[in-house]
């Protein structure tokens, strides 16, 4: 497929917000794609070059792209910047310059694979002089494309393609191309949860059909499995009623991690939002000496410890490990213990279909360490009173609460059924709501008085509803002065002149002064959830305050509208 053909589809997708229309357009596009290009087409329409867990980024900011446009169209940089201020979209700037200026090279029909490979080369270019090379190569690529293609190829490297859909809509489109409906979406989603590379999955479906491609999917070392998540229930009595016999585990205030071990290969670690963070944990280099296995995938919580007392520290302190510089120094200041609670894969065999107790038995057998890898304790019971007792006991020990798990349950990625249920107590937030809410920051507004110096006074937060983000609250409390300053800097980089397509705004008085692209997730506490005609979700958080920034979560991990409805009923 020529990239100019793909651009026509991109233009159609850019021009509609209808979910059904987007699915139909994508279905037609995927049906016309060849085996060797369908994965690349999918990555490009999602604005990336690989599955999310690869962590491949362009490192091209707006300023660098402005220089590429200046070079490509032999136009003064000041003039390009002026045009950008006027149009507010570098893709439109590039398209306008293409029409008005004479390019240095005549356009030639590049294929999707050509453009993909050249963008990947630009993204992988690192080291001394790489910024100048990126500017030059980006300019050269743009000069060889038509006007419509230029609009989209300019947006992709700076993270501004944003067509308003994610992997979930691609899954529906893959089903739609087979039967003009979502009949096969569930089967594809089940396979995707085990192998979350939507490009690879699409290629397998293209080659062998949906049934053959999805029936034998199993975990692969180095590719994170979507984590199994806990639901909420009102009381221990209801837990026993819905779940029967359960296992009670402590809930730690740490970083959810999936550890992938393969003998004689580097050990990898992934967060719950599929980001690889192996570099944060140099301790993992010695994991092979602490387990009896050739290969394994562990589900665990990375818990930071104080340097001297070895007592558990809070999540924010644990996350100081994120700094890529002086990793060894930070690992010494904040030692880590991995509280392991599940085993997904062992010696080239998937364990997802085994029961909780069968997986725990194997886990206990293969972990020989007592310091770095700690297999969580658990207690099996059918008594609501025992659940309450253990919850109070672990809260007193400084833990977050408990996780209650059905003893005969398989490991099912995502938040489905009543297999796992969490029971927390937000002591520090002093919240009356039984659980916190993970929200996406949608925009922010100017501050008044003291906060005018920060450049912001409050932010608008939203929750997920399918592929859209709906408003639920504005937050201006719970942040320190330093957090306000840091947040403003982060949001400034995410500002966009136009409201993102996936955002459903509330009433006019709730609109922010500045929109930002969906990127930052925050954990909020509140006194209660109330019904609200002003917010697009139909609900509002009463007295919301920031508990912490959740850099370990992506927008896809945010609380959903259906979860808010359940929390509302649990009050």
Short mmCIF file of C-alpha atoms in Angstrom, two decimals, residues 320-522:
data_model
loop_
_atom_site.label_atom_id
_atom_site.label_comp_id
_atom_site.label_asym_id
_atom_site.label_seq_id
_atom_site.Cartn_x
_atom_site.Cartn_y
_atom_site.Cartn_z
CA UNK A 320 12.35 7.43 43.18
CA UNK A 321 13.84 4.41 41.43
CA UNK A 322 12.43 5.84 38.17
CA UNK A 323 15.46 8.09 37.72
CA UNK A 324 17.56 6.61 34.93
CA UNK A 325 20.71 8.30 36.18
CA UNK A 326 22.62 6.95 39.17
CA UNK A 327 20.39 3.86 39.33
CA UNK A 328 22.87 1.97 41.52
CA UNK A 329 22.99 4.82 44.03
CA UNK A 330 19.18 4.97 44.27
CA UNK A 331 18.97 1.18 44.58
CA UNK A 332 21.24 1.40 47.63
CA UNK A 333 19.26 4.27 49.17
CA UNK A 334 15.95 2.49 48.59
CA UNK A 335 16.47 -1.29 48.62
CA UNK A 336 13.69 -3.33 47.03
CA UNK A 337 11.87 -6.48 48.03
CA UNK A 338 9.63 -8.28 45.54
CA UNK A 339 6.45 -9.57 47.21
CA UNK A 340 5.53 -12.36 44.79
CA UNK A 341 1.91 -13.50 44.76
CA UNK A 342 1.37 -15.35 41.47
CA UNK A 343 3.06 -17.47 38.81
CA UNK A 344 1.79 -17.17 35.22
CA UNK A 345 4.31 -19.22 33.25
CA UNK A 346 6.84 -21.90 34.19
CA UNK A 347 9.41 -23.78 32.09
CA UNK A 348 7.75 -22.94 28.76
CA UNK A 349 4.24 -23.81 29.97
CA UNK A 350 1.33 -21.44 30.56
CA UNK A 351 -0.20 -21.65 34.03
CA UNK A 352 -3.07 -19.23 33.36
CA UNK A 353 -5.60 -22.07 33.24
CA UNK A 354 -4.57 -23.52 36.62
CA UNK A 355 -6.43 -22.67 39.83
CA UNK A 356 -5.13 -20.12 42.32
CA UNK A 357 -4.02 -22.82 44.76
CA UNK A 358 -2.26 -24.85 42.05
CA UNK A 359 -0.31 -21.77 40.92
CA UNK A 360 0.57 -20.87 44.52
CA UNK A 361 1.84 -24.41 45.17
CA UNK A 362 4.20 -24.22 42.18
CA UNK A 363 5.29 -20.72 43.20
CA UNK A 364 6.25 -21.92 46.68
CA UNK A 365 8.21 -24.83 45.20
CA UNK A 366 10.41 -22.79 42.85
CA UNK A 367 11.26 -19.71 44.97
CA UNK A 368 14.15 -20.56 47.28
CA UNK A 369 14.99 -17.01 48.41
CA UNK A 370 13.85 -15.33 51.62
CA UNK A 371 15.26 -11.82 51.13
CA UNK A 372 14.80 -10.49 47.58
CA UNK A 373 11.84 -12.59 46.41
CA UNK A 374 9.27 -13.13 49.15
CA UNK A 375 6.27 -15.35 48.44
CA UNK A 376 3.27 -13.62 50.05
CA UNK A 377 1.55 -15.31 52.94
CA UNK A 378 -2.12 -16.14 52.49
CA UNK A 379 -4.97 -17.58 54.51
CA UNK A 380 -7.85 -19.67 53.13
CA UNK A 381 -11.27 -19.08 54.72
CA UNK A 382 -15.03 -19.03 54.22
CA UNK A 383 -15.61 -16.67 57.14
CA UNK A 384 -16.47 -12.96 56.74
CA UNK A 385 -15.24 -12.42 60.31
CA UNK A 386 -11.78 -13.76 59.43
CA UNK A 387 -11.63 -11.40 56.42
CA UNK A 388 -12.45 -8.44 58.68
CA UNK A 389 -9.90 -9.56 61.27
CA UNK A 390 -7.06 -9.96 58.73
CA UNK A 391 -7.91 -6.60 57.17
CA UNK A 392 -7.60 -4.83 60.52
CA UNK A 393 -4.42 -6.75 61.32
CA UNK A 394 -2.63 -5.79 58.12
CA UNK A 395 -3.83 -2.18 58.28
CA UNK A 396 -2.22 -1.95 61.74
CA UNK A 397 1.03 -3.24 60.22
CA UNK A 398 1.03 -0.28 57.85
CA UNK A 399 -0.21 -2.11 54.75
CA UNK A 400 -2.92 -0.86 52.37
CA UNK A 401 -5.41 -3.57 53.23
CA UNK A 402 -6.12 -6.98 51.73
CA UNK A 403 -6.80 -8.74 48.45
CA UNK A 404 -9.40 -11.52 48.59
CA UNK A 405 -9.08 -14.21 45.89
CA UNK A 406 -11.27 -17.10 44.83
CA UNK A 407 -9.22 -20.25 45.52
CA UNK A 408 -10.43 -22.12 42.43
CA UNK A 409 -10.03 -19.19 40.00
CA UNK A 410 -7.86 -19.15 36.90
CA UNK A 411 -5.60 -16.18 36.13
CA UNK A 412 -7.84 -14.03 33.92
CA UNK A 413 -6.25 -10.76 32.69
CA UNK A 414 -8.25 -7.59 33.23
CA UNK A 415 -10.99 -6.82 35.75
CA UNK A 416 -13.69 -9.43 35.16
CA UNK A 417 -15.95 -11.45 37.45
CA UNK A 418 -15.54 -11.81 41.20
CA UNK A 419 -12.24 -13.68 41.20
CA UNK A 420 -10.20 -11.00 42.99
CA UNK A 421 -11.62 -8.30 45.28
CA UNK A 422 -9.68 -5.57 47.09
CA UNK A 423 -10.43 -4.09 50.49
CA UNK A 424 -8.51 -0.89 51.26
CA UNK A 425 -8.50 1.81 53.89
CA UNK A 426 -7.27 5.24 52.92
CA UNK A 427 -5.94 6.33 56.32
CA UNK A 428 -3.78 9.17 55.01
CA UNK A 429 -6.42 10.70 52.74
CA UNK A 430 -9.08 10.65 55.51
CA UNK A 431 -11.57 9.87 52.75
CA UNK A 432 -15.05 8.54 53.43
CA UNK A 433 -15.28 6.88 50.01
CA UNK A 434 -14.27 3.23 50.36
CA UNK A 435 -11.69 3.35 47.58
CA UNK A 436 -9.69 5.86 45.59
CA UNK A 437 -10.38 6.77 41.97
CA UNK A 438 -7.73 6.80 39.24
CA UNK A 439 -8.44 9.76 36.95
CA UNK A 440 -6.97 11.16 33.74
CA UNK A 441 -5.97 14.82 33.79
CA UNK A 442 -7.87 16.40 30.88
CA UNK A 443 -6.85 20.04 31.28
CA UNK A 444 -6.05 22.80 33.74
CA UNK A 445 -7.07 26.35 34.59
CA UNK A 446 -5.26 29.50 35.71
CA UNK A 447 -4.71 30.01 39.41
CA UNK A 448 -5.79 32.94 41.54
CA UNK A 449 -3.98 34.63 44.42
CA UNK A 450 -0.98 32.59 45.56
CA UNK A 451 -1.58 29.97 42.86
CA UNK A 452 -1.28 32.52 40.07
CA UNK A 453 2.47 32.18 40.58
CA UNK A 454 2.25 28.48 39.76
CA UNK A 455 0.49 29.13 36.46
CA UNK A 456 -2.39 26.86 37.44
CA UNK A 457 -4.94 26.62 40.22
CA UNK A 458 -6.84 23.43 39.48
CA UNK A 459 -7.07 20.61 36.98
CA UNK A 460 -9.99 18.86 35.31
CA UNK A 461 -10.06 15.08 35.81
CA UNK A 462 -11.96 12.42 33.94
CA UNK A 463 -12.66 8.69 33.84
CA UNK A 464 -12.79 6.16 31.01
CA UNK A 465 -16.00 5.16 29.27
CA UNK A 466 -15.11 2.76 26.46
CA UNK A 467 -12.86 4.81 24.15
CA UNK A 468 -13.95 8.18 25.56
CA UNK A 469 -12.92 10.20 28.62
CA UNK A 470 -15.70 11.87 30.61
CA UNK A 471 -15.35 14.55 33.27
CA UNK A 472 -15.94 13.76 36.93
CA UNK A 473 -14.24 16.46 39.01
CA UNK A 474 -12.02 19.52 39.25
CA UNK A 475 -9.17 19.30 41.76
CA UNK A 476 -7.34 22.13 43.46
CA UNK A 477 -6.53 20.67 46.87
CA UNK A 478 -4.16 18.05 48.19
CA UNK A 479 -1.13 19.39 46.29
CA UNK A 480 1.91 21.01 47.88
CA UNK A 481 3.42 24.13 46.31
CA UNK A 482 6.18 21.98 44.82
CA UNK A 483 3.64 19.53 43.37
CA UNK A 484 1.76 22.43 41.74
CA UNK A 485 4.98 23.65 40.10
CA UNK A 486 5.99 20.17 38.95
CA UNK A 487 2.51 19.40 37.61
CA UNK A 488 2.38 22.68 35.69
CA UNK A 489 5.68 21.84 33.95
CA UNK A 490 4.44 18.38 33.01
CA UNK A 491 1.08 19.63 31.76
CA UNK A 492 2.70 22.42 29.75
CA UNK A 493 4.43 19.76 27.63
CA UNK A 494 1.09 18.02 27.03
CA UNK A 495 -0.91 21.12 26.04
CA UNK A 496 -2.90 20.95 22.84
CA UNK A 497 -4.72 23.77 21.07
CA UNK A 498 -7.71 21.55 20.33
CA UNK A 499 -9.74 19.35 22.64
CA UNK A 500 -8.68 15.71 22.13
CA UNK A 501 -11.29 13.76 20.16
CA UNK A 502 -11.88 11.24 22.93
CA UNK A 503 -12.81 13.90 25.51
CA UNK A 504 -16.50 14.44 26.27
CA UNK A 505 -16.69 17.81 28.08
CA UNK A 506 -19.21 18.80 30.72
CA UNK A 507 -21.04 22.12 31.00
CA UNK A 508 -19.29 25.32 29.94
CA UNK A 509 -18.38 26.44 33.48
CA UNK A 510 -16.33 23.25 33.93
CA UNK A 511 -14.19 23.72 30.82
CA UNK A 512 -10.46 24.20 31.50
CA UNK A 513 -8.37 27.11 30.22
CA UNK A 514 -6.01 24.60 28.58
CA UNK A 515 -6.60 21.10 27.25
CA UNK A 516 -3.88 18.46 27.55
CA UNK A 517 -3.52 15.14 25.75
CA UNK A 518 -4.45 12.09 27.87
CA UNK A 519 -1.21 11.04 29.53
CA UNK A 520 -1.13 11.68 33.29
CA UNK A 521 -3.08 9.55 35.76
CA UNK A 522 -3.74 10.71 39.33
#
